[in-house]
Coordinates of C-alpha atoms and ligand atoms in Angstrom, one line a residue:
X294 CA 76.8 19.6 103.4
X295 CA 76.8 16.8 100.9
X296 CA 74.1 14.1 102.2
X297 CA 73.7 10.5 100.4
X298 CA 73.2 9.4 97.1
X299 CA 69.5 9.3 95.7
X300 CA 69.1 7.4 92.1
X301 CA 66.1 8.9 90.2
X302 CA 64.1 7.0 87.8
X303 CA 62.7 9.2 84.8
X304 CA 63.1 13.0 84.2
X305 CA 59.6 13.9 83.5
X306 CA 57.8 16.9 84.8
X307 CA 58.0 15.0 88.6
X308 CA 61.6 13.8 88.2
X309 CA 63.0 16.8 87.0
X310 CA 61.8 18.8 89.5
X311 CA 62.5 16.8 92.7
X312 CA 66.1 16.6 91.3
X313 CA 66.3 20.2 91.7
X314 CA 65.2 20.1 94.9
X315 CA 67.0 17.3 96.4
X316 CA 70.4 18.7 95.2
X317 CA 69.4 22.4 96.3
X318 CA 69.4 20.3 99.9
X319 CA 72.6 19.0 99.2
X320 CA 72.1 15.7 97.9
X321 CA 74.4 13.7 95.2
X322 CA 71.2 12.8 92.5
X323 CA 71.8 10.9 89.5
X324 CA 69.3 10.8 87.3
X325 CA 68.1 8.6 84.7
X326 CA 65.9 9.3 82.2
X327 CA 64.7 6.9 79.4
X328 CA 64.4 9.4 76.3
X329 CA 67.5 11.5 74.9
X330 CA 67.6 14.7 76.3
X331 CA 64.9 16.3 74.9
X332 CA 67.0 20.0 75.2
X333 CA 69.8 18.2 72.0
X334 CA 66.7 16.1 70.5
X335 CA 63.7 18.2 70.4
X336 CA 60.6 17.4 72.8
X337 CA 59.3 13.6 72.0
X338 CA 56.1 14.1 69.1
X339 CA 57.3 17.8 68.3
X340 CA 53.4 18.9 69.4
X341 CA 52.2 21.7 71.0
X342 CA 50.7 19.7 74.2
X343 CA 50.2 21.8 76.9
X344 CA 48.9 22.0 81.2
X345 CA 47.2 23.7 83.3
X346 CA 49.2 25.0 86.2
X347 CA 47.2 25.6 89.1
X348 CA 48.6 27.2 92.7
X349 CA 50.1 23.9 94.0
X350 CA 52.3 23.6 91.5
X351 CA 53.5 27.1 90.8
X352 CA 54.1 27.2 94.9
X353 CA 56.2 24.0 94.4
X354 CA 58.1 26.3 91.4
X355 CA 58.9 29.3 94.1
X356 CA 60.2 26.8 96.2
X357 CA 62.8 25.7 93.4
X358 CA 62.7 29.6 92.6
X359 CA 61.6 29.1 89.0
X360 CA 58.3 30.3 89.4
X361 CA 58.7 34.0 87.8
X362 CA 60.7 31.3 84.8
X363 CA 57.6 29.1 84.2
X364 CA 55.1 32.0 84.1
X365 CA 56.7 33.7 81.8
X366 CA 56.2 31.0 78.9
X367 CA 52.6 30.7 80.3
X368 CA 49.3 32.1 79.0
X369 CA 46.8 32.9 81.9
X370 CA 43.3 31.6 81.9
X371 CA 41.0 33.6 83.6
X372 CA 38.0 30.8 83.8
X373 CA 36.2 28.6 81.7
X374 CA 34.5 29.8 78.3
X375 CA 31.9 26.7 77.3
X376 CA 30.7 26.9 73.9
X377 CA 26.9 24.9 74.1
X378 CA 25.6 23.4 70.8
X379 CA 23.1 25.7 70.5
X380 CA 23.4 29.2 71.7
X381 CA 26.3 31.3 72.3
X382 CA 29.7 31.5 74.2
X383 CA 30.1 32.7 77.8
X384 CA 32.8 32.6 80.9
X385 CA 32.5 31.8 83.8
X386 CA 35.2 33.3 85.9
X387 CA 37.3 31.4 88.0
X388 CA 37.7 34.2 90.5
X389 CA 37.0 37.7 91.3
X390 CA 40.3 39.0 89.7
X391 CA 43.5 37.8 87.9
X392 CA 45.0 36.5 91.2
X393 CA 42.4 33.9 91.0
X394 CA 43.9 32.1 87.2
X395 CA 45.2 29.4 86.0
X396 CA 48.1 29.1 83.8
X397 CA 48.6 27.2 80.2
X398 CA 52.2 26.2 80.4
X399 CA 53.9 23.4 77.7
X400 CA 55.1 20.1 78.7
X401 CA 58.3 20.3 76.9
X402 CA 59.1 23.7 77.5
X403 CA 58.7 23.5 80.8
X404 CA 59.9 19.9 80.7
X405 CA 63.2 21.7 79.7
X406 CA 63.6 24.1 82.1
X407 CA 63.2 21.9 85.1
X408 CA 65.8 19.9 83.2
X409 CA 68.3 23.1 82.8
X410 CA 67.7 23.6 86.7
X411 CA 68.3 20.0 87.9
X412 CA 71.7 20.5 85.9
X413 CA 72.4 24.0 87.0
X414 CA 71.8 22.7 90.7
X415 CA 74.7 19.7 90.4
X416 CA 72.0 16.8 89.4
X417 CA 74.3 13.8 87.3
X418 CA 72.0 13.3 84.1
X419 CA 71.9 10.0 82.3
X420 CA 69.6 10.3 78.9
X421 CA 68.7 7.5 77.1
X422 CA 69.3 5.6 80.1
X423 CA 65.9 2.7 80.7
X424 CA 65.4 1.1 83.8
X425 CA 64.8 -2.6 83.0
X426 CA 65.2 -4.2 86.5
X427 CA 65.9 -3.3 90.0
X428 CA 67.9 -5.8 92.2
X429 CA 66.6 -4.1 95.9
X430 CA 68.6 -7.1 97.6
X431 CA 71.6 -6.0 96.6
X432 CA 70.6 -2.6 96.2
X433 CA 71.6 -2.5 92.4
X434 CA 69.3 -1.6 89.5
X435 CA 70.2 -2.4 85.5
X436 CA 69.7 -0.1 82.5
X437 CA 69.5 -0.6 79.2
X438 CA 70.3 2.5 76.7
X439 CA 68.9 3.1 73.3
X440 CA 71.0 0.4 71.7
X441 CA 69.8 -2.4 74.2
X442 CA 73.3 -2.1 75.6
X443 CA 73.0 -3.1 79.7
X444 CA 74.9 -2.0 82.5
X445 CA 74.4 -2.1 86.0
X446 CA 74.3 0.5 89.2
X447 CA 74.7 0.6 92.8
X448 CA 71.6 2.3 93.9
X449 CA 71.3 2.1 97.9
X450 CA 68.1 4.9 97.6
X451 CA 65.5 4.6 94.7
X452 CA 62.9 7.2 94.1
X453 CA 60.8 6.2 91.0
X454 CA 59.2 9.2 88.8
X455 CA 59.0 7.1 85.5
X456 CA 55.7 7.7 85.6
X457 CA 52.1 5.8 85.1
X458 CA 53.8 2.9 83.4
X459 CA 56.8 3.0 86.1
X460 CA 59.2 0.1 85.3
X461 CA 60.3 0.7 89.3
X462 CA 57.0 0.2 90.5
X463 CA 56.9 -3.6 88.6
X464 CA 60.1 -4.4 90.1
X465 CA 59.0 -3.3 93.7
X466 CA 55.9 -5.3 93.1
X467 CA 57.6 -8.1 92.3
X468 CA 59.7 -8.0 94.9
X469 CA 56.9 -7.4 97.5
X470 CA 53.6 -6.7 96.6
X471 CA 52.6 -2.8 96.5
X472 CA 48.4 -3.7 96.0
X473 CA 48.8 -2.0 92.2
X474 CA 44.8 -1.4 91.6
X475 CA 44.4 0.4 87.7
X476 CA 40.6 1.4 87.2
X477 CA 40.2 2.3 83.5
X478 CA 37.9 5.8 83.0
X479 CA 36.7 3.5 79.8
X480 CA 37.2 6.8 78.0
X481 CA 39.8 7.7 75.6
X482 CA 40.9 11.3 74.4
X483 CA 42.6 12.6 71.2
X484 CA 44.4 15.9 70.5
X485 CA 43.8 18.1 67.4
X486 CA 45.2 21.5 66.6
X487 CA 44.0 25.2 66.3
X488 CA 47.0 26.5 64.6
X489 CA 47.9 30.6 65.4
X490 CA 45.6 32.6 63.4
X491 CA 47.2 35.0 60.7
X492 CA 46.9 38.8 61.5
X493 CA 47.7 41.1 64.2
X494 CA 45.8 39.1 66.8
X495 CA 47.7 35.9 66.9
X496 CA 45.1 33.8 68.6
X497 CA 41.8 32.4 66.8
X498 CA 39.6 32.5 69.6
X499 CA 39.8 34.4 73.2
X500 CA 43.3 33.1 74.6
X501 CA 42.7 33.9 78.4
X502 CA 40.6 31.2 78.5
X503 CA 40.2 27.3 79.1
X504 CA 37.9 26.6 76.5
X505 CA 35.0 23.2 76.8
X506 CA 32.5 22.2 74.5
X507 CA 30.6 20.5 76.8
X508 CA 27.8 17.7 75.1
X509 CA 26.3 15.4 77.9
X510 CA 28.6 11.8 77.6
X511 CA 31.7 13.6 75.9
X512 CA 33.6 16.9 75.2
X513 CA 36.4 19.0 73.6
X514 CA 38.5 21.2 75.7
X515 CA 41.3 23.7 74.5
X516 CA 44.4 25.2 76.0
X517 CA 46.4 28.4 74.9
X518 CA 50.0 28.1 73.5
X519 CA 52.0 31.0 73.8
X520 CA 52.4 31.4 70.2
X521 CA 48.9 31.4 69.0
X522 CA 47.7 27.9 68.6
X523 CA 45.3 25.9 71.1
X524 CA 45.9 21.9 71.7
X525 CA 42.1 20.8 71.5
X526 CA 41.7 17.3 73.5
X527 CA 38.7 15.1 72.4
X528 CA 36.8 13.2 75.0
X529 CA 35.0 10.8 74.3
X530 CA 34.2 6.7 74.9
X531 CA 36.5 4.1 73.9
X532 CA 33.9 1.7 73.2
X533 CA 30.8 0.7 72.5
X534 CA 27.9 2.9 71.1
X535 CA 28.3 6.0 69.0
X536 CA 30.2 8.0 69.3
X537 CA 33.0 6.7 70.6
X538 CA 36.6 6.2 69.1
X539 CA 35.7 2.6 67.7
X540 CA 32.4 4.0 65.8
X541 CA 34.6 7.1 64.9
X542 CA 37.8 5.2 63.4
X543 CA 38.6 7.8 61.1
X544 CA 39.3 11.2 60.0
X545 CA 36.1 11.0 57.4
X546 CA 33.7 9.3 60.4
X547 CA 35.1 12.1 63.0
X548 CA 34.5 15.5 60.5
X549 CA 30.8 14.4 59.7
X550 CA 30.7 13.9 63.6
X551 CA 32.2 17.1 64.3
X552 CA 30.3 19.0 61.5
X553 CA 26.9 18.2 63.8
X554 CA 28.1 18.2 67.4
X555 CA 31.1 21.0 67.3
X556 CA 30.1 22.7 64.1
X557 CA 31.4 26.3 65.7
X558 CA 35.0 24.0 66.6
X559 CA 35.3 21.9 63.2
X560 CA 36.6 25.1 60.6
X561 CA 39.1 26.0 63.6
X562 CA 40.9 23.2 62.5
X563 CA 42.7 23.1 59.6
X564 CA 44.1 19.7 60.0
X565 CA 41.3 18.0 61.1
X566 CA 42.1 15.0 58.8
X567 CA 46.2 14.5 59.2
X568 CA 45.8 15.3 63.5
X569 CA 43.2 12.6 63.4
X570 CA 44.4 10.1 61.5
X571 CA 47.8 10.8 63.0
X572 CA 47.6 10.8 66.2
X573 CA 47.0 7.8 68.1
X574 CA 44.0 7.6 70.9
X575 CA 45.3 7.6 74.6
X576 CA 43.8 5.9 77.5
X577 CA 42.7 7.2 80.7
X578 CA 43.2 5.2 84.1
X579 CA 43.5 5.7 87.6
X580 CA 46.2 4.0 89.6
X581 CA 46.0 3.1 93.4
X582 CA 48.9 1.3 95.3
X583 CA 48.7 0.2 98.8
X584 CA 52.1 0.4 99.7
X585 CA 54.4 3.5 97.8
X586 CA 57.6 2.4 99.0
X587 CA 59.8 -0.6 100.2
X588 CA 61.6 0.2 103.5
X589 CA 64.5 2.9 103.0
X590 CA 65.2 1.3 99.4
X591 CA 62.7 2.6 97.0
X592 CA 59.7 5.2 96.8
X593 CA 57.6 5.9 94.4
X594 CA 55.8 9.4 93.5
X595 CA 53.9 11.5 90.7
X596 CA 52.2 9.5 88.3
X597 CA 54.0 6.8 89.1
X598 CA 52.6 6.2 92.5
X599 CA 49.1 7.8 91.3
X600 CA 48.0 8.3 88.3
X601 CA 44.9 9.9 88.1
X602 CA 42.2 10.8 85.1
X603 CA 43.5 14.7 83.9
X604 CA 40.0 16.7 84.4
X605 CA 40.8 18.2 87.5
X606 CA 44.4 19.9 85.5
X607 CA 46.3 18.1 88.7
X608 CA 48.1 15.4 88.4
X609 CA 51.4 17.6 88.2
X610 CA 49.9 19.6 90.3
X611 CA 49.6 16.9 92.6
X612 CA 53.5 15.2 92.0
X613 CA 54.8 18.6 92.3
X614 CA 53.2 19.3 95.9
X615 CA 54.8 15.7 96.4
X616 CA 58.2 17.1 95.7
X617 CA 58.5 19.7 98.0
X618 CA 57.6 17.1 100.6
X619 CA 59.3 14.3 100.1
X620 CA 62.1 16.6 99.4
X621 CA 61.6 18.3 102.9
X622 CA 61.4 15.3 105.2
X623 CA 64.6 13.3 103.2
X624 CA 66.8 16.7 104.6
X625 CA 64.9 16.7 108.0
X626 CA 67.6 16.3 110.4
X627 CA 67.4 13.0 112.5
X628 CA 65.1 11.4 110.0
X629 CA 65.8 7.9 108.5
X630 CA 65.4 7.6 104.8
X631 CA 63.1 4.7 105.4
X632 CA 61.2 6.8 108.2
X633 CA 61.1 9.9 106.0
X634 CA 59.1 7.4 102.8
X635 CA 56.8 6.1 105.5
X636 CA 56.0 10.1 106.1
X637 CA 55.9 10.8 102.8
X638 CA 53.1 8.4 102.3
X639 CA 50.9 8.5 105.1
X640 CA 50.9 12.8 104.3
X641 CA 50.2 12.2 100.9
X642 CA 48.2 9.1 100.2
X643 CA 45.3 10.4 101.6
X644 CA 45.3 13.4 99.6
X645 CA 46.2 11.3 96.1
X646 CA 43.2 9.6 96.5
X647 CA 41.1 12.8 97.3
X648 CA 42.5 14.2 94.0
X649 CA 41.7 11.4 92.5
X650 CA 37.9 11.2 93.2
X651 CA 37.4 14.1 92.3
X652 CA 39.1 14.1 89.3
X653 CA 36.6 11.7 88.0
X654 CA 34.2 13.9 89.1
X655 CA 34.8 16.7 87.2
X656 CA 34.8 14.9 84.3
X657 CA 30.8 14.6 85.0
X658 CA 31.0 18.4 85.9
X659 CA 32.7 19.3 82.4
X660 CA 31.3 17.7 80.0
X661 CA 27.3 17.6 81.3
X662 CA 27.1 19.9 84.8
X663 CA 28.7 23.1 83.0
X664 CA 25.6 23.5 81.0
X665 CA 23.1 21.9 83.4
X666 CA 20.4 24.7 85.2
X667 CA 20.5 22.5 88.1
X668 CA 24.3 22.8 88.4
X669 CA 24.8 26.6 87.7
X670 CA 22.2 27.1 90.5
X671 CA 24.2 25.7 93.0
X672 CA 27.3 27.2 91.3
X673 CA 25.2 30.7 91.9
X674 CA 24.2 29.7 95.6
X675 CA 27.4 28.8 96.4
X676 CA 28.9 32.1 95.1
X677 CA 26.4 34.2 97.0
X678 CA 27.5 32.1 100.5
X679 CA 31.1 32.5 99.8
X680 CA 30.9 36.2 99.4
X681 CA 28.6 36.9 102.1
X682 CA 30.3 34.1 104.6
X683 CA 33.6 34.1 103.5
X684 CA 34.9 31.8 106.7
X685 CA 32.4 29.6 106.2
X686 CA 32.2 28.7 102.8
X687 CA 34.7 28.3 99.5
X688 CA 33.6 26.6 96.2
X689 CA 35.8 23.3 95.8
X690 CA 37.5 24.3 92.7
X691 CA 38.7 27.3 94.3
X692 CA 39.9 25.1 97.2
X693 CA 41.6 22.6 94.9
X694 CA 42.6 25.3 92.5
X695 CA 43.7 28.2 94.5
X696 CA 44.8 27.0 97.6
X697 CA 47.4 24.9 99.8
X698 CA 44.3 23.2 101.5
X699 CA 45.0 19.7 101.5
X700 CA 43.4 17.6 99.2
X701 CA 41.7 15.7 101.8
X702 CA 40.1 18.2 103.2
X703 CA 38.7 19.8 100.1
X704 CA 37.2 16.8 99.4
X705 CA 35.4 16.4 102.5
X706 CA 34.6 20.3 102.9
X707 CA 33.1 20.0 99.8
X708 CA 31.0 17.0 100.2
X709 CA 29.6 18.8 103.2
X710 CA 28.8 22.2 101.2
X711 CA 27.7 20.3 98.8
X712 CA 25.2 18.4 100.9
X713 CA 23.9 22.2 102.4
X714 CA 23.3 23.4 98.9
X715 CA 20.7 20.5 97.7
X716 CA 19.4 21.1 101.3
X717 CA 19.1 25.0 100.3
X718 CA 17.8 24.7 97.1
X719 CA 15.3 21.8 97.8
X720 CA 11.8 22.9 96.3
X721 CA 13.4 26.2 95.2
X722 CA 13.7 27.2 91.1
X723 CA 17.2 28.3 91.6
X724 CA 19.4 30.5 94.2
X725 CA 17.2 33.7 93.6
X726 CA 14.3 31.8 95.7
X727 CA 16.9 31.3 98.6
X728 CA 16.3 33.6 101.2
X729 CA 20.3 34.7 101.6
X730 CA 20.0 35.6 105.4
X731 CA 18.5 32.1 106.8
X732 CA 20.9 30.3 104.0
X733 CA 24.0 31.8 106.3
X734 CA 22.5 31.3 109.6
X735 CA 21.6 27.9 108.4
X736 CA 25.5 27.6 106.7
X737 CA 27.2 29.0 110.3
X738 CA 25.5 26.3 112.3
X739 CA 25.6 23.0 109.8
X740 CA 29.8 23.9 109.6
X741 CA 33.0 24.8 111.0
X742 CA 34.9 28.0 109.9
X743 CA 37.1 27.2 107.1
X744 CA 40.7 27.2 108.5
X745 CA 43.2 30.2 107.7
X746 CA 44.6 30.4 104.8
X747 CA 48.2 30.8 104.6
Ligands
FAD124 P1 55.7 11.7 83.4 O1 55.4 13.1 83.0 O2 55.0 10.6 82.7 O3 57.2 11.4 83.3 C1 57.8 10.2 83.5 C2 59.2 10.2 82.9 O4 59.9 8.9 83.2 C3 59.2 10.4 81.4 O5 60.2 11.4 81.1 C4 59.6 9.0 80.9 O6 60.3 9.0 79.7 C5 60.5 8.5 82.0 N1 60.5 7.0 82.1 C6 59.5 6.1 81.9 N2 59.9 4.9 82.0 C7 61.2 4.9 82.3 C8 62.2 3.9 82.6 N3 61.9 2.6 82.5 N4 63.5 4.3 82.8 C9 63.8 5.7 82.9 N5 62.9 6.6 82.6 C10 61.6 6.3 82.4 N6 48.3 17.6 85.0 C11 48.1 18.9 85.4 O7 48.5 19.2 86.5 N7 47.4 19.8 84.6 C12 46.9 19.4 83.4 O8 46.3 20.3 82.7 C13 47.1 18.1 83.0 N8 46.6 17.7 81.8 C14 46.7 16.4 81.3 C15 46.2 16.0 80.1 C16 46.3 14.7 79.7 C17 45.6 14.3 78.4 C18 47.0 13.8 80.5 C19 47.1 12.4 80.0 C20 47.6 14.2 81.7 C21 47.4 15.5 82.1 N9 48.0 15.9 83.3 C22 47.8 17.2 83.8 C23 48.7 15.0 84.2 C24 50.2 15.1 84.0 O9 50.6 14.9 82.7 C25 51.0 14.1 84.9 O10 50.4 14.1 86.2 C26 52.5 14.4 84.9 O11 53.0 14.4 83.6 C27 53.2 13.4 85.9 O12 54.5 13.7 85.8 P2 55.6 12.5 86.1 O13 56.9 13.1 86.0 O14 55.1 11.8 87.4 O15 55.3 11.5 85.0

């Protein structure tokens, strides 16, 4: 059955994906995406950068049946290794076994491969192809390609996937207010390279592994790629006092830096000086909208309806839990397109703003909590309760991480577990002074069983 026309905005992680989706459900998509086609022109910046795929998004990838695909370019991470200043290395599992992992994938490989399925599954691709302006009156939109040449398009259905900066969401807004909020993290981050090591073991430090050097107000972090480097991401302040990018403005300012703060990271990095002198500092924001779509005409979603800060690893984890829904109610029989966006956003707002608290969260958690004693004591409590009470108690992480949970709920849930575990530990040196039976009794009747997993 061939259903109506949808005109996609951007072929990005979020866009490629729901293109795939939407013409596996018999849709007619055309898609338009502002860069060439980065499978003829090479990925945009030619460096490694990579994600963490967590269960949301590799469910969304069975749905499309590219899961077994994605995984297979992927290194798993088994939990977190956090290198303190002082001291040395450990991990900290993320679950009992390798069910329990996360996986490093890259953002133009995988970028790809959600393009070569869009295609595959009958999805019109237009490269090169900008949105400038979007005419929802007479339900036409105007592009502009790489030349500054313009043409116009009927385009009765919109869905916007062009991301944080979406040039869709600036012509809904001016068209009828959407309530754009943008909260700046006031942080900036920068990526460096640890390039494959030479020898039989192609990776310089333990690969299965998301790596964080925490320090208090700023970290690193480093990702796997599959051929033996990491992408290191720096952390740290935009502003104000040291450090922060403006007091390190240079290569020379950032080694003497690193030499005292990540002295253990520093001589994995060959190219300290040309990564960062040469690559620019990106900015970290959270977006909120009111209002993610206009009637029947035009929906936003991903990054472009909420962007969030990336220390939870799930902002495409997020947009590609979106996919499969929006997808889902556009093919529901019966339901309006204009019915289906009002759906789509009363399911999911609630849960992009869960995601995107505690996104900012774990930026705290990172950088300071990983090495705190305070922390780890409740990390240790809260493992004990979730072994011993299973139906009653799941770290957050795990729910975010690991699970189909909503958002939403994890939040809460975890807000309330949280709230038991100060209660627990109150006057205590750490979870060895808990006395395990009470703490369970106590955990039983403070909360609800945790629902059934699927
Ligand atoms: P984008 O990936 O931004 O894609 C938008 C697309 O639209 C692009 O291809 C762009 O060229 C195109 N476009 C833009 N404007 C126009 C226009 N006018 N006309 C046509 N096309 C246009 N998420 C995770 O889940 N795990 C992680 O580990 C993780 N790490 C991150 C690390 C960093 C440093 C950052 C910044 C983000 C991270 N994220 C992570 C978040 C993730 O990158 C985003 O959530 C994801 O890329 C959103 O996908 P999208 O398709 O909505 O937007």
């Amino acid at each position: 059955m061939t259903r109506q026309a949808i005109t996609l905005i951007g072929g990005g992680l979020v866009g490629a994906l729901l293109a795939q989706l939407l013409a596996r459900r018999g849709f007619r998509v055309e898609m338009f995406e502002k860069r060439p086609d980065p499978r003829r022109a090479g990925f945009t910046g030619g460096r490694s950068i990579n994600l963490a795929l967590a269960e949301r998004g590799l469910q969304a990838l069975r749905t499309a049946g590219l899961a077994d695909d994605v995984l297979q370019r992927a290194v798993m991470m088994r939990g977190r290794m956090v290198h303190p200043r002082e001291g040395s290395s450990g991990l900290q599992r993320y679950g009992v076994d390798d069910s329990e992992v996360i996986w490093s994938v890259s953002r133009g490989s995988l970028n790809m491969l959600l393009l070569d399925a869009a295609e595959a599954a009958g999805v019109n691709m237009h490269f090169g192809q900008s949105l400038l302006a979007a005419d929802l009156d007479a339900r036409q939109i105007v592009l502009a390609d790489e030349h500054g040449t313009q043409r116009r398009h009927e385009a009765a259905v919109l869905v916007g996937a062009d991301g944080a900066g979406s040039a869709l969401r600036a012509a809904m807004n001016d068209y009828q207010p959407l309530g754009i909020r943008v909260e700046p993290l006031g942080h900036g981050y920068k990526e460096l390279e640890i390039p494959p090591a030479t020898g039989a073991d192609r990776f310089a430090i333990e690969p299965h592994a998301l790596h964080i050097w925490p320090r208090g107000g700023y970290m690193c972090i480093a990702l796997p790629n599959t051929e033996g480097s990491f992408t290191v991401t720096l952390f740290l302040p935009a502003h104000g006092a040291h450090p922060s990018f403006d007091t390190l403005p240079d290569a020379a300012a950032a080694a003497a830096f690193f030499r005292e703060d990540f002295p253990d990271l520093l001589p994995q990095i060959p190219r300290f000086a040309e990564d960062y002198d040469g690559h620019p500092v990106g900015s970290l924001s959270t977006l909120y909208l009111d209002r993610w779509h206009i009637d029947g005409r035009a929906l936003l979603i991903g990054d472009a309806a909420h962007a969030i800060v990336p220390f939870h690893g799930q902002g495409m984890n997020c947009g590609f839990e979106d996919t499969v829904v929006l997808a889902d109610l556009l093919a529901e029989a019966g339901r309006d397109t204009a019915d289906a966006f009002a759906e789509f956003q009363r399911i999911r707002q609630p849960n992009a703003n869960a995601i995107a608290a505690m996104a900012l969260e774990n930026y705290i958690e990172m950088r300071d909590s990983v090495a705190d004693p305070r922390y780890l004591a409740k990390r240790e409590l809260g493992a004990r309760l979730a072994e011993r009470a299973p139906t009653h108690f799941m770290a957050r992480y795990r729910m975010v991480t690991f699970t189909h949970l909503p958002y939403a709920y994890a939040y809460e849930r975890g807000r309330a577990q949280d709230q038991l575990l100060e209660q627990l530990l109150r006057g205590t040196l750490g979870a060895n002074d808990v006395q395990l039976d009470a703490a369970v009794k106590t955990l039983q009747a403070t909360l609800p069983p945790l629902p059934q997993l699927r």
